[in-house]
Short mmCIF file of C-alpha atoms (C1' of nucleotides) in Angstrom, two decimals:
data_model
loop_
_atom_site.label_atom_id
_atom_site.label_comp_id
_atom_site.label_asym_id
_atom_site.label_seq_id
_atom_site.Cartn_x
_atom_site.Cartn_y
_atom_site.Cartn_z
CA UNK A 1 -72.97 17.10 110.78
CA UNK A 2 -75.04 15.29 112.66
CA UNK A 3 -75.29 15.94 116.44
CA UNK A 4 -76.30 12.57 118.17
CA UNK A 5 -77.47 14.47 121.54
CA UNK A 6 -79.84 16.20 119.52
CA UNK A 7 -81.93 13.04 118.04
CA UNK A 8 -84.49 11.06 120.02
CA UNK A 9 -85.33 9.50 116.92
CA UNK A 10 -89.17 10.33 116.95
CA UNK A 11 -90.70 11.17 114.31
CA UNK A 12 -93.17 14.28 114.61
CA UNK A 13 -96.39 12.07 114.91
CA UNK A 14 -94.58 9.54 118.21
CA UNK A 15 -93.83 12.86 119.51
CA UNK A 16 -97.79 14.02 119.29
CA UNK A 17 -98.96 11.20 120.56
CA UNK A 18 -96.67 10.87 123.49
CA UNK A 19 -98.06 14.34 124.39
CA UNK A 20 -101.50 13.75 123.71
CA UNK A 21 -101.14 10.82 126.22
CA UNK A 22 -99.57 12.93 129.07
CA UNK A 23 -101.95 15.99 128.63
CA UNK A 24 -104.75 13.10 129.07
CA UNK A 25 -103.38 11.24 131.96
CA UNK A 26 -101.67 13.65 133.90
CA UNK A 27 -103.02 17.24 133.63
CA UNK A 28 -106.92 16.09 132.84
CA UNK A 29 -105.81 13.85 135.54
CA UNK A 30 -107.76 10.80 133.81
CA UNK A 31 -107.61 7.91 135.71
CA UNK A 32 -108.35 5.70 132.55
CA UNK A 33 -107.08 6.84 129.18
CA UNK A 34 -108.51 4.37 126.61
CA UNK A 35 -107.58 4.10 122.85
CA UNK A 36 -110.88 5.80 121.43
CA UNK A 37 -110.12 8.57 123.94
CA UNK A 38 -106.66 9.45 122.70
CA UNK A 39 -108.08 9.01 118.94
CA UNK A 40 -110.37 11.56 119.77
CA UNK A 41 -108.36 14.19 120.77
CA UNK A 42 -105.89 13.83 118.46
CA UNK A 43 -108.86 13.65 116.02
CA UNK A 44 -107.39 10.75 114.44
CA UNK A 45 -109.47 7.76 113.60
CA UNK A 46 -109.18 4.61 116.12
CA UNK A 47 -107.25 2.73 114.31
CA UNK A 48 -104.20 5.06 113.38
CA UNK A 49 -104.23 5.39 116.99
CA UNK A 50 -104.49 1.74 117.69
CA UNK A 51 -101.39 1.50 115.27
CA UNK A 52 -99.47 4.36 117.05
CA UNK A 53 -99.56 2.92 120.04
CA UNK A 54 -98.72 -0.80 119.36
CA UNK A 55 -95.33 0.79 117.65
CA UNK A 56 -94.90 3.13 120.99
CA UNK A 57 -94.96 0.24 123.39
CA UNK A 58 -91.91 -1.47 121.34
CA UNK A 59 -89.98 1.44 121.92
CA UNK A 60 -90.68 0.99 125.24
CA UNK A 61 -92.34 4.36 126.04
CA UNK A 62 -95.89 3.02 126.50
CA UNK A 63 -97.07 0.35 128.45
CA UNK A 64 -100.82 -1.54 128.68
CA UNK A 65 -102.40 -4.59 127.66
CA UNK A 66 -104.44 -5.67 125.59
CA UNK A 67 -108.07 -3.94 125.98
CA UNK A 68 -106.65 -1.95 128.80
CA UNK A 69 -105.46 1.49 129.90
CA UNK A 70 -102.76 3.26 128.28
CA UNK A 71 -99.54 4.37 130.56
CA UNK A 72 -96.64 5.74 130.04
CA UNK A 73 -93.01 4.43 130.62
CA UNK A 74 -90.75 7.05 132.42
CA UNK A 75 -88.79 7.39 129.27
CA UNK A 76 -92.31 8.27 127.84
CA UNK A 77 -92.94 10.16 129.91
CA UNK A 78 -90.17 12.41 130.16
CA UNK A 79 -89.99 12.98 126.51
CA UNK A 80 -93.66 14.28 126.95
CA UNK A 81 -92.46 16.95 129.48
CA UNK A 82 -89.81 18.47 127.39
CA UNK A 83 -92.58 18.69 124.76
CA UNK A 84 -94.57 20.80 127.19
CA UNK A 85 -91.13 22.41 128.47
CA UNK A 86 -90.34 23.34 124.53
CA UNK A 87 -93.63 24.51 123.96
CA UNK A 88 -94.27 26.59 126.48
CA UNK A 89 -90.90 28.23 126.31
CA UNK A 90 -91.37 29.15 122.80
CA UNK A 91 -94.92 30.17 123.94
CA UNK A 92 -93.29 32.80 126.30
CA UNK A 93 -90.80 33.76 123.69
CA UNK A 94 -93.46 34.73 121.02
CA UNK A 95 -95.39 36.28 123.36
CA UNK A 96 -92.85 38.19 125.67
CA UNK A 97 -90.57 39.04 122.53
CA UNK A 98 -92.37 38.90 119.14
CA UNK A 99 -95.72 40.51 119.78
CA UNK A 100 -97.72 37.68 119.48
CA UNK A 101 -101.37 37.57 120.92
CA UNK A 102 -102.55 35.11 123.66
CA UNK A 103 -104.46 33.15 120.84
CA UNK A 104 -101.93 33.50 118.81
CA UNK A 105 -98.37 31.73 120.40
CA UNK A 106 -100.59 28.41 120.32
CA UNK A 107 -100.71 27.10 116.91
CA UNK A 108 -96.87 27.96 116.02
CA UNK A 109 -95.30 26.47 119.21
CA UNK A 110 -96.86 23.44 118.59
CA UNK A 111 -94.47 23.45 115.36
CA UNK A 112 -91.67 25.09 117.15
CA UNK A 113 -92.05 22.36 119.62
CA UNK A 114 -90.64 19.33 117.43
CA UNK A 115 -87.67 21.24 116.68
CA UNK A 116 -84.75 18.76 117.81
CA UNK A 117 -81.52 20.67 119.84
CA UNK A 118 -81.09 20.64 123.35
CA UNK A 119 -79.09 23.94 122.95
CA UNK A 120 -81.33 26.05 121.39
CA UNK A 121 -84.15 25.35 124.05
CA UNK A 122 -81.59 25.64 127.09
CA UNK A 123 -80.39 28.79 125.77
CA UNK A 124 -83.68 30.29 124.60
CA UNK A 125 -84.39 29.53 128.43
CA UNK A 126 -81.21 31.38 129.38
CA UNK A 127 -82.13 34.16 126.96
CA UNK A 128 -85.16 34.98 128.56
CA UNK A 129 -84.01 34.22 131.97
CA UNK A 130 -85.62 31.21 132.99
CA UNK A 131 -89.42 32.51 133.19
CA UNK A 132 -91.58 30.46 135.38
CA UNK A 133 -94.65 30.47 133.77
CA UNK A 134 -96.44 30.54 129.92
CA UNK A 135 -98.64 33.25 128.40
CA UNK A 136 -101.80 30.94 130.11
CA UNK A 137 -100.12 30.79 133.54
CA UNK A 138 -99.23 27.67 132.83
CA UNK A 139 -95.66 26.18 134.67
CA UNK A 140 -92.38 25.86 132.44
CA UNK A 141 -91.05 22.60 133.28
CA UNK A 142 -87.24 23.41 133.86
CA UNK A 143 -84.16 21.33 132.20
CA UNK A 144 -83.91 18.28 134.33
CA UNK A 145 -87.58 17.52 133.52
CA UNK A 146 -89.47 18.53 136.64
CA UNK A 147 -92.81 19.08 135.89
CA UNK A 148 -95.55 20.51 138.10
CA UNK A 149 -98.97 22.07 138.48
CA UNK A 150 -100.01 25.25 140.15
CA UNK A 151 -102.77 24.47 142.22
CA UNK A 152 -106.05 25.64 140.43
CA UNK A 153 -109.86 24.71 140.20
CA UNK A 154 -112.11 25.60 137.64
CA UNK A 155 -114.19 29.44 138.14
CA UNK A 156 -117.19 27.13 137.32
CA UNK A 157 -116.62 25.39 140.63
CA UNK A 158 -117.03 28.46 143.18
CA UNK A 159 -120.18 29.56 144.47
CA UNK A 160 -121.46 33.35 145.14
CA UNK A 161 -119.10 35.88 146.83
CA UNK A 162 -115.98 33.60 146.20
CA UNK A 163 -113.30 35.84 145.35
CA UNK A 164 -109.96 34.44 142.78
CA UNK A 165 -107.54 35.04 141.34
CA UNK A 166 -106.67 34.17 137.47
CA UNK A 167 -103.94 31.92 137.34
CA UNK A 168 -104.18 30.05 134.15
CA UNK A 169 -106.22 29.35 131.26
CA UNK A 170 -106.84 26.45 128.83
CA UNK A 171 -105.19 27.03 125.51
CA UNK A 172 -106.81 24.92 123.49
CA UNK A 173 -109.11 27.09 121.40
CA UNK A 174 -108.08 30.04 119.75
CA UNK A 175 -111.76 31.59 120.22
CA UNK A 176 -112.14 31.37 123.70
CA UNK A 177 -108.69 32.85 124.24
CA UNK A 178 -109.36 36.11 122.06
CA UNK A 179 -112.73 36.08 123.94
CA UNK A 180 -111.13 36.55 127.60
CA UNK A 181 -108.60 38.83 126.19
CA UNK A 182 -111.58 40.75 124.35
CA UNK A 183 -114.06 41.26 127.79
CA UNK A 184 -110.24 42.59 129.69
CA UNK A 185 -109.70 39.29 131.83
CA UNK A 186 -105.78 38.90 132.17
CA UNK A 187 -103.53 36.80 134.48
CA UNK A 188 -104.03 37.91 137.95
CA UNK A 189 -107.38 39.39 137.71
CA UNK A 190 -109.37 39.74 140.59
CA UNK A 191 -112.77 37.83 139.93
CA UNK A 192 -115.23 38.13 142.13
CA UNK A 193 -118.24 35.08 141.55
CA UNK A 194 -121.85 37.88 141.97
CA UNK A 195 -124.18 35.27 140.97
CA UNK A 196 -124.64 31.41 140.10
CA UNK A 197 -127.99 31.07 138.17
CA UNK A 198 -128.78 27.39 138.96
CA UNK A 199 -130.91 26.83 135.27
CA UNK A 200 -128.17 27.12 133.36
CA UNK A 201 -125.04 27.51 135.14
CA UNK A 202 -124.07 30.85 133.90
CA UNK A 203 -122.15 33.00 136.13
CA UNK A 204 -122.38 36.93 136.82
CA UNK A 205 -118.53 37.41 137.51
CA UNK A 206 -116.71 41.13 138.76
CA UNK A 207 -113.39 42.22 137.66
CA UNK A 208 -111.85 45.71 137.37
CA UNK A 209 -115.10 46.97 138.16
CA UNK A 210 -116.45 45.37 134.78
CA UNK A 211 -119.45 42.90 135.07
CA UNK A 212 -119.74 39.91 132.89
CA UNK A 213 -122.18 37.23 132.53
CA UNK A 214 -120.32 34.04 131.54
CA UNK A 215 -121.36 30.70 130.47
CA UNK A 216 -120.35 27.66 132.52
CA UNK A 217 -118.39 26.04 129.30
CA UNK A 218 -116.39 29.77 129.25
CA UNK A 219 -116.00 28.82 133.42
CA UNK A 220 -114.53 25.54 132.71
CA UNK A 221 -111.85 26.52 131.02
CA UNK A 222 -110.96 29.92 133.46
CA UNK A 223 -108.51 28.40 136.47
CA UNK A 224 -108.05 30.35 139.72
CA UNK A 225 -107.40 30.18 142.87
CA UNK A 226 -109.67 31.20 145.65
CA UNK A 227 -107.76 34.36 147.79
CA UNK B 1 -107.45 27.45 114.15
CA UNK B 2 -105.53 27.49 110.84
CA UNK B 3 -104.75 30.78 109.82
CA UNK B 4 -104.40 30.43 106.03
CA UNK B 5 -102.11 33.32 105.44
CA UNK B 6 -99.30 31.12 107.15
CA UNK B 7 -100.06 27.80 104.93
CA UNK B 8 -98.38 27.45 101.24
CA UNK B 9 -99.14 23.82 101.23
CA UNK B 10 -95.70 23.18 100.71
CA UNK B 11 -94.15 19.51 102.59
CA UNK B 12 -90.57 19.80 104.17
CA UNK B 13 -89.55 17.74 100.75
CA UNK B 14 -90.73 19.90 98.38
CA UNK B 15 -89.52 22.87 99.96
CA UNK B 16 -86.11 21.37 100.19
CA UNK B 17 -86.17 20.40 96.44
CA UNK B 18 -86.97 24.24 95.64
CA UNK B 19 -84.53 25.69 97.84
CA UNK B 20 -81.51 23.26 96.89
CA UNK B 21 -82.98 24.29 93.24
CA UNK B 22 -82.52 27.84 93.44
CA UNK B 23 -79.01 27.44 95.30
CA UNK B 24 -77.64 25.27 92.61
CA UNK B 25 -79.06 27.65 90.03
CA UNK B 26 -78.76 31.05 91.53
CA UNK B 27 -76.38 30.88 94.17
CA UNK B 28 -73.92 28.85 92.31
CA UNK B 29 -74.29 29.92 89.17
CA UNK B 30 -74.90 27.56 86.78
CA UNK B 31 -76.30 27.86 83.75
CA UNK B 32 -77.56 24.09 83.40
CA UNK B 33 -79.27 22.12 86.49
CA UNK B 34 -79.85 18.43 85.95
CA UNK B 35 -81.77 16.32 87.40
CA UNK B 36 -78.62 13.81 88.59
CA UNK B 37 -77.20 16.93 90.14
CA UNK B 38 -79.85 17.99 92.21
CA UNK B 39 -79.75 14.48 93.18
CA UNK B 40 -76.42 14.52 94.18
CA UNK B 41 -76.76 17.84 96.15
CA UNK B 42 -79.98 16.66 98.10
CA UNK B 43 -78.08 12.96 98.54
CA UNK B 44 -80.99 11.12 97.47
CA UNK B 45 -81.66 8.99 94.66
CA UNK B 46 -81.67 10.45 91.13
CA UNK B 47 -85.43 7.91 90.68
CA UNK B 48 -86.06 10.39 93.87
CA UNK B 49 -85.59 13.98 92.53
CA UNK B 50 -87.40 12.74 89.11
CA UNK B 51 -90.24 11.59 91.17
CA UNK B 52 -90.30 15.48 93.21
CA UNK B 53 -89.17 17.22 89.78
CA UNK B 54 -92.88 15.75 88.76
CA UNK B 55 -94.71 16.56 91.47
CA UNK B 56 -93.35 20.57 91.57
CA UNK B 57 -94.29 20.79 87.79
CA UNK B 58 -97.39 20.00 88.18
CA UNK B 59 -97.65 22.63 91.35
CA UNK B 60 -96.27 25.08 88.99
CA UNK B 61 -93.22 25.28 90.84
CA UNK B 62 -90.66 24.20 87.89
CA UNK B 63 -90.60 23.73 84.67
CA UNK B 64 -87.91 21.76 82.22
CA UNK B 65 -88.56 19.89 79.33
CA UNK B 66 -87.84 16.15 78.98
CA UNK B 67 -84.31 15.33 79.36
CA UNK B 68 -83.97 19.28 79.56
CA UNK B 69 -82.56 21.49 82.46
CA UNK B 70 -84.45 22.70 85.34
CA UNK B 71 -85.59 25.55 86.19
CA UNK B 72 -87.61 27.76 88.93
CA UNK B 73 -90.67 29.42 88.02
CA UNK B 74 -91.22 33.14 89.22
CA UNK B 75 -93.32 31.32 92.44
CA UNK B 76 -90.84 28.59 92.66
CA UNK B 77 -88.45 31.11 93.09
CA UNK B 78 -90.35 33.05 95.29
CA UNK B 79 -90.30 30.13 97.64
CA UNK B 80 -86.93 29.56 97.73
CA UNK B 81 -85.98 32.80 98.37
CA UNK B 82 -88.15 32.77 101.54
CA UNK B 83 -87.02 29.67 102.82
CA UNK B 84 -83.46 31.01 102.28
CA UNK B 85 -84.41 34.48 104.51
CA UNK B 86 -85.80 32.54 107.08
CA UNK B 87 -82.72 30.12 107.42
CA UNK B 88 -80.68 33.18 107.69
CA UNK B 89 -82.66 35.05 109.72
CA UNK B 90 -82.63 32.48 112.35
CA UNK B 91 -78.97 31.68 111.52
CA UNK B 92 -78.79 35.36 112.90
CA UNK B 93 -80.77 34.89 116.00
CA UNK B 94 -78.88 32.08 116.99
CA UNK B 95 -75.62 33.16 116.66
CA UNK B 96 -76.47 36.80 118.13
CA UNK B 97 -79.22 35.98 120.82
CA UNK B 98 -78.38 32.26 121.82
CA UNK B 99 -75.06 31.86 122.04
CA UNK B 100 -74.58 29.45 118.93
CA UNK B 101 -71.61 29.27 117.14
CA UNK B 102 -70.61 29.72 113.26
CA UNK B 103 -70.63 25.77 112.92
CA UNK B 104 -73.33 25.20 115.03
CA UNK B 105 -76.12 27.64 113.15
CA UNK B 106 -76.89 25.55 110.24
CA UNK B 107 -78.20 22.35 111.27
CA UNK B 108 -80.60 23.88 113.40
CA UNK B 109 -82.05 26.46 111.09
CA UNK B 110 -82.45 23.88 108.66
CA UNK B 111 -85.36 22.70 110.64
CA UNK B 112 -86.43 26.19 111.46
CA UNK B 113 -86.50 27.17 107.84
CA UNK B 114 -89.65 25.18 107.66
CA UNK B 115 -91.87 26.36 110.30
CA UNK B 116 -94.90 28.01 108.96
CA UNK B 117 -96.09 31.53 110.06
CA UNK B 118 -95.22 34.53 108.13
CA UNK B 119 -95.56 36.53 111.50
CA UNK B 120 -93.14 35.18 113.15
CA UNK B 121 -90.00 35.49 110.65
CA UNK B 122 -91.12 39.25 110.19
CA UNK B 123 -91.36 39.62 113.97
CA UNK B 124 -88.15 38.07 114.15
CA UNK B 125 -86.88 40.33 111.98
CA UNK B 126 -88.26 43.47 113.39
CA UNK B 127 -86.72 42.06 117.13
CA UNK B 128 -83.07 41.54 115.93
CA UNK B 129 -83.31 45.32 114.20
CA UNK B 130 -83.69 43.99 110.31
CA UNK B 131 -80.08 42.64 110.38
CA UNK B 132 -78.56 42.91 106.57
CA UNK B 133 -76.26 39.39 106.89
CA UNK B 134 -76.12 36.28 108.79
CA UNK B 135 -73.22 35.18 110.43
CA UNK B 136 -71.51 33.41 107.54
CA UNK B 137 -71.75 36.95 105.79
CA UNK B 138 -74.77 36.25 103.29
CA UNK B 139 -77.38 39.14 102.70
CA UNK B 140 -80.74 38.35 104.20
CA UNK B 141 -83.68 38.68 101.69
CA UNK B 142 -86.22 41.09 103.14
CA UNK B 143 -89.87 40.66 103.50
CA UNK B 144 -90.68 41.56 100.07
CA UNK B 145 -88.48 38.61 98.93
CA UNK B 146 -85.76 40.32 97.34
CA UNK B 147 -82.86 38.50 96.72
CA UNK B 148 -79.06 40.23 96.45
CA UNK B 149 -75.47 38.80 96.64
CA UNK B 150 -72.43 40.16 97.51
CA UNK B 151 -70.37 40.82 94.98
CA UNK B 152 -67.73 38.39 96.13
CA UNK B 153 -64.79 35.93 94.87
CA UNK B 154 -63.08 32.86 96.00
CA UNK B 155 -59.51 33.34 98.33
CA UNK B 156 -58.64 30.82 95.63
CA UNK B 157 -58.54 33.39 92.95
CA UNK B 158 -56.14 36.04 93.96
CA UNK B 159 -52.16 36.27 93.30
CA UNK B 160 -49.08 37.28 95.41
CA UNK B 161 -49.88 40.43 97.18
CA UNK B 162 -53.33 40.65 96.48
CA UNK B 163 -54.83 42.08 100.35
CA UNK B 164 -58.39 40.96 100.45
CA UNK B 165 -61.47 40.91 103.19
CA UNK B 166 -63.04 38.05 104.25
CA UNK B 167 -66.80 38.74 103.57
CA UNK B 168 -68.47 35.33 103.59
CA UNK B 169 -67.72 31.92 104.12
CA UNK B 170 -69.54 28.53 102.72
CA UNK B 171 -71.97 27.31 105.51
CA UNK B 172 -71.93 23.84 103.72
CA UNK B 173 -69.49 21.87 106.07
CA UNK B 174 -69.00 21.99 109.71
CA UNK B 175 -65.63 21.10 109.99
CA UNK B 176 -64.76 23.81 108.08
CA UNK B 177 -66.53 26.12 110.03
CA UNK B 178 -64.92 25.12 113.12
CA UNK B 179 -61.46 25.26 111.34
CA UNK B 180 -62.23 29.20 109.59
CA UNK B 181 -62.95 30.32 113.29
CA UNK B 182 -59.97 27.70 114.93
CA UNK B 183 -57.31 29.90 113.04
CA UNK B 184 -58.68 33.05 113.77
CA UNK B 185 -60.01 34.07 110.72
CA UNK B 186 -63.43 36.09 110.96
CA UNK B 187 -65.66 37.82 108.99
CA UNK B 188 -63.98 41.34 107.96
CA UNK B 189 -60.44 40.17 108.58
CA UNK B 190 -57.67 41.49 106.29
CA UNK B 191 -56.17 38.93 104.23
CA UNK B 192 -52.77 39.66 102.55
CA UNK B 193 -51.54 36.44 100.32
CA UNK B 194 -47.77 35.97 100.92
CA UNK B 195 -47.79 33.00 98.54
CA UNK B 196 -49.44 31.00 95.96
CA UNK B 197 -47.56 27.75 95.75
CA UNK B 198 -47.97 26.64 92.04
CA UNK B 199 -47.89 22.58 92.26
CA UNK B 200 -50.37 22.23 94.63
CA UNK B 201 -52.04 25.42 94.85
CA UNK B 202 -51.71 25.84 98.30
CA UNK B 203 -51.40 29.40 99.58
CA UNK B 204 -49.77 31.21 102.25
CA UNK B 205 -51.86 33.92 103.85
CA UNK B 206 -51.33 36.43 106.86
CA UNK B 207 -54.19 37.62 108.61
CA UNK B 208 -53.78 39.96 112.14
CA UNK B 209 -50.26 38.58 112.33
CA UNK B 210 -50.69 35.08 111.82
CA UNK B 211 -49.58 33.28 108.70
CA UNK B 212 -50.90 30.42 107.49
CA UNK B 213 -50.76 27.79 104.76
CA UNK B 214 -54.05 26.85 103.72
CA UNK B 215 -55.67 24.29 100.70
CA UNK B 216 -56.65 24.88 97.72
CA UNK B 217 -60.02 23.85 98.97
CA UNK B 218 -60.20 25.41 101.69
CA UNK B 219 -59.67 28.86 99.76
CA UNK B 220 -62.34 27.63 96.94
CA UNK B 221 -64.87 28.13 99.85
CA UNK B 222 -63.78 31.45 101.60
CA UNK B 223 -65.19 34.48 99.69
CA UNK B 224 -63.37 37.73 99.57
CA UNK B 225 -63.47 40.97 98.24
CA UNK B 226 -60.53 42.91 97.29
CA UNK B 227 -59.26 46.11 98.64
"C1'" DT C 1 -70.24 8.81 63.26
"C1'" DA C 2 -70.63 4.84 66.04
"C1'" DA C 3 -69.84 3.07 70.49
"C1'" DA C 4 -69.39 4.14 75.27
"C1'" DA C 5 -70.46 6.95 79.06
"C1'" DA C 6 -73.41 9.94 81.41
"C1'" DA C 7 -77.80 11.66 82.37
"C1'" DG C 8 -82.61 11.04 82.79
"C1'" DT C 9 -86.80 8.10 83.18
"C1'" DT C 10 -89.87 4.36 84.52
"C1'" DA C 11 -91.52 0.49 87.09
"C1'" DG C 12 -91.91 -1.67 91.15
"C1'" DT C 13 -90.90 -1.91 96.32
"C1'" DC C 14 -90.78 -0.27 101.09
"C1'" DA C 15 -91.87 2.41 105.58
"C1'" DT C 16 -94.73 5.81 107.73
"C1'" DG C 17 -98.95 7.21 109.21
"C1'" DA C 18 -103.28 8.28 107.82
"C1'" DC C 19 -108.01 6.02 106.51
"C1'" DT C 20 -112.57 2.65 106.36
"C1'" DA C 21 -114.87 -1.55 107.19
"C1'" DA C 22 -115.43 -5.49 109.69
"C1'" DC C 23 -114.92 -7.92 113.79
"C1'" DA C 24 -113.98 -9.01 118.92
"C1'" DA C 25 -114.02 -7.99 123.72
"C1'" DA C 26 -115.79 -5.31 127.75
"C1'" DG C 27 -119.11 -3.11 130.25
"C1'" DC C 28 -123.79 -1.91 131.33
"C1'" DA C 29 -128.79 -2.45 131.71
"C1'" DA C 30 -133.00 -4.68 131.64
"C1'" DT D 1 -127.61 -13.50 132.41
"C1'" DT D 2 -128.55 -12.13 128.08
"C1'" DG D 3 -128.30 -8.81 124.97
"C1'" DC D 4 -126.83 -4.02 123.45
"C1'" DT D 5 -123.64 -0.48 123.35
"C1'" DT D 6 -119.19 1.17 123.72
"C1'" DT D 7 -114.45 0.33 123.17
"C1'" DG D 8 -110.61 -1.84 121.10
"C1'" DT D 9 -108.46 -4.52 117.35
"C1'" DT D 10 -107.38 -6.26 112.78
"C1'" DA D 11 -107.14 -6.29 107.85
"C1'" DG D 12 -106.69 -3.93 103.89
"C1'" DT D 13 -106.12 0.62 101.30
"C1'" DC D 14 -104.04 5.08 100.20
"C1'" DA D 15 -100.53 9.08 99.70
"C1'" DT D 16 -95.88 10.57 100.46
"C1'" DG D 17 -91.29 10.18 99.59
"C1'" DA D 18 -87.62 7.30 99.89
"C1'" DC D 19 -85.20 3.19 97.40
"C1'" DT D 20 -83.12 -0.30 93.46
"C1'" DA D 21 -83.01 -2.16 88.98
"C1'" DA D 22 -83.79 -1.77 84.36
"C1'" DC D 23 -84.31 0.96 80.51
"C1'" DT D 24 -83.99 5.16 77.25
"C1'" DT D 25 -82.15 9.36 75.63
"C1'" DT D 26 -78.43 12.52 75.21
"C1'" DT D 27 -73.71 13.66 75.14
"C1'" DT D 28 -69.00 12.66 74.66
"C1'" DT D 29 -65.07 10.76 72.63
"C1'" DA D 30 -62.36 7.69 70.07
#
DNA sequence: TAAAAAAGTTAGTCATGACTAACAAAGCAA
DNA sequence: TTGCTTTGTTAGTCATGACTAACTTTTTTA
């Protein structure tokens, strides 16, 4: 009945957590990832974090001492990539296959993600012949674990007449992503920067001869890459 | 962020308790459900399903008098009978789409059952064409949550020269799943039964030109129709 | 129909993973 | 360097959903 290749024995919440660490440390690219800071975007109190992590570091997936940064063991580590792989997989599939929105894939991968079977994420893989990237741009990390970031700054970082290229977009709010979709931005767009207004940081951007005036908090979460 | 359409409110638990419920009730038949057999069927503790029994009464869920039978209310039901469509509709994708086998299907749509978005189990549906039966041969509930069975009886039941169909097969055991497909047998295959052996009950059947002897049980839990 | 067996219930315990409140250690600023 | 603020930790509580052990009600059968 039971298929021992299939159970890492984590519960739902180690497997969060482990996550939540890795999206902190490696693709905010923290160089210090404290307690209060993983609490808080988990949005879990300190101490249910506190208590999270004292039971990861016996199973040997996080390391730190006392008072000091969290880190993650390579076994932690790697369990947090397939995470990302099995989310973003099932991302694509919703998206690619089931007619799901941008702002939509989000909130049911992230169920979708804890389900436990090697097969069914190798062969949804298969199925959809290994796609390389997510709805947001974002890099599938393939089966052996390999995990890696297209290189990508911020559109609040470029100055006027800088001219980019879409490549990704952070997922993590359902109303910014229906907002890009709404004003016709899409992987790939060409962006061209018309106008930094220094009091405020809002951005007069070009794309598909549209003009659109965008905060810098909507900037900060736009990736491209200058062309 | 939470789209409320997709939330019941229901825990894995209590979903399991309805749906074991309504398949000891509906799909098997009986006219009395007790509280030590849903016990037994869920293998947990009969303090357990007492405990759960409670809680779904109160939710409106079930209803039985003290020391009485159980039964589903009309929402109870209504649950179950989703749960049950999803299971089988992603039964279906895995065995058509994913390369999964008849034994392997179950396990992992038991976790599937339980993800939450109404969206995706009708896209799901809509993708794979609105199939009518999973691989094991059960009707799929549609979206409006009606609820059909075959008309089908056990192998078990037939005499000497009785020629039969397979149409469905119990998805409760793996092994027997793997030992249904390791003879050959499939769903549609003619059955004609050469023998019914009287002290044991075992029975001789040929099927595509292969005869075999098979168990008593094992014919209790292949379901035919005759022709 | 009375005793035994089976079925159902209750009380109390445990692990998980949340929480608050109180306290301790680090880090920063005056 | 002495406070003050931020960060981290501990203790104790709660809900969920398991469990065992003990008890009660119902059903069976001798």
């Amino acid at each position: 009945m039971t298929n021992k290749a299939n159970l890492n024995n984590l519960t739902k919440s180690e497997e969060d957590y482990l996550k939540a660490l890795f999206q902190l440390l490696i693709e905010d690219n923290s160089e210090k990832v404290g307690n209060n800071q993983l609490a808080e975007y988990l949005k879990v109190s300190p101490a249910s974090t506190n208590n999270m992590i004292k039971k990861l570091k016996t199973k040997n997936y996080v390391v730190s001492e006392k008072y000091g940064k969290l880190e993650l063991t390579d076994e932690g580590r790697a369990i947090a990539v397939r995470l990302i792989r099995k989310h973003r997989l099932w991302e694509t599939f919703l998206y690619n296959y089931l007619n799901f929105s941008w702002d939509e894939v989000h909130e049911v991968a992230e169920q979708l993600e804890h389900i436990k079977s090697y097969k069914l994420i190798d062969e949804l893989d298969r199925f959809m012949d290994f796609p390389e990237k997510d709805p947001h741009g974002e890099l599938i990390p393939n089966a052996k674990g390999e995990y890696k970031v297209i290189p990508k700054i911020t559109l609040s970082s470029l100055v006027e007449g800088d001219v980019c290229k879409l490549v990704a977009v952070n997922d993590g709010s359902v109303n910014f992503l229906r907002f890009v979709s709404e004003i016709g931005l899409a992987l790939s767009s060409e962006i061209k920067v018309l106008e930094v207004r220094e009091f405020d940081k809002s951005i007069r951007i070009q794309f598909n001869d549209t003009v659109e005036t965008v905060t810098r908090k909507f900037a900060d979460n736009v990736f491209v890459k200058v062309v």
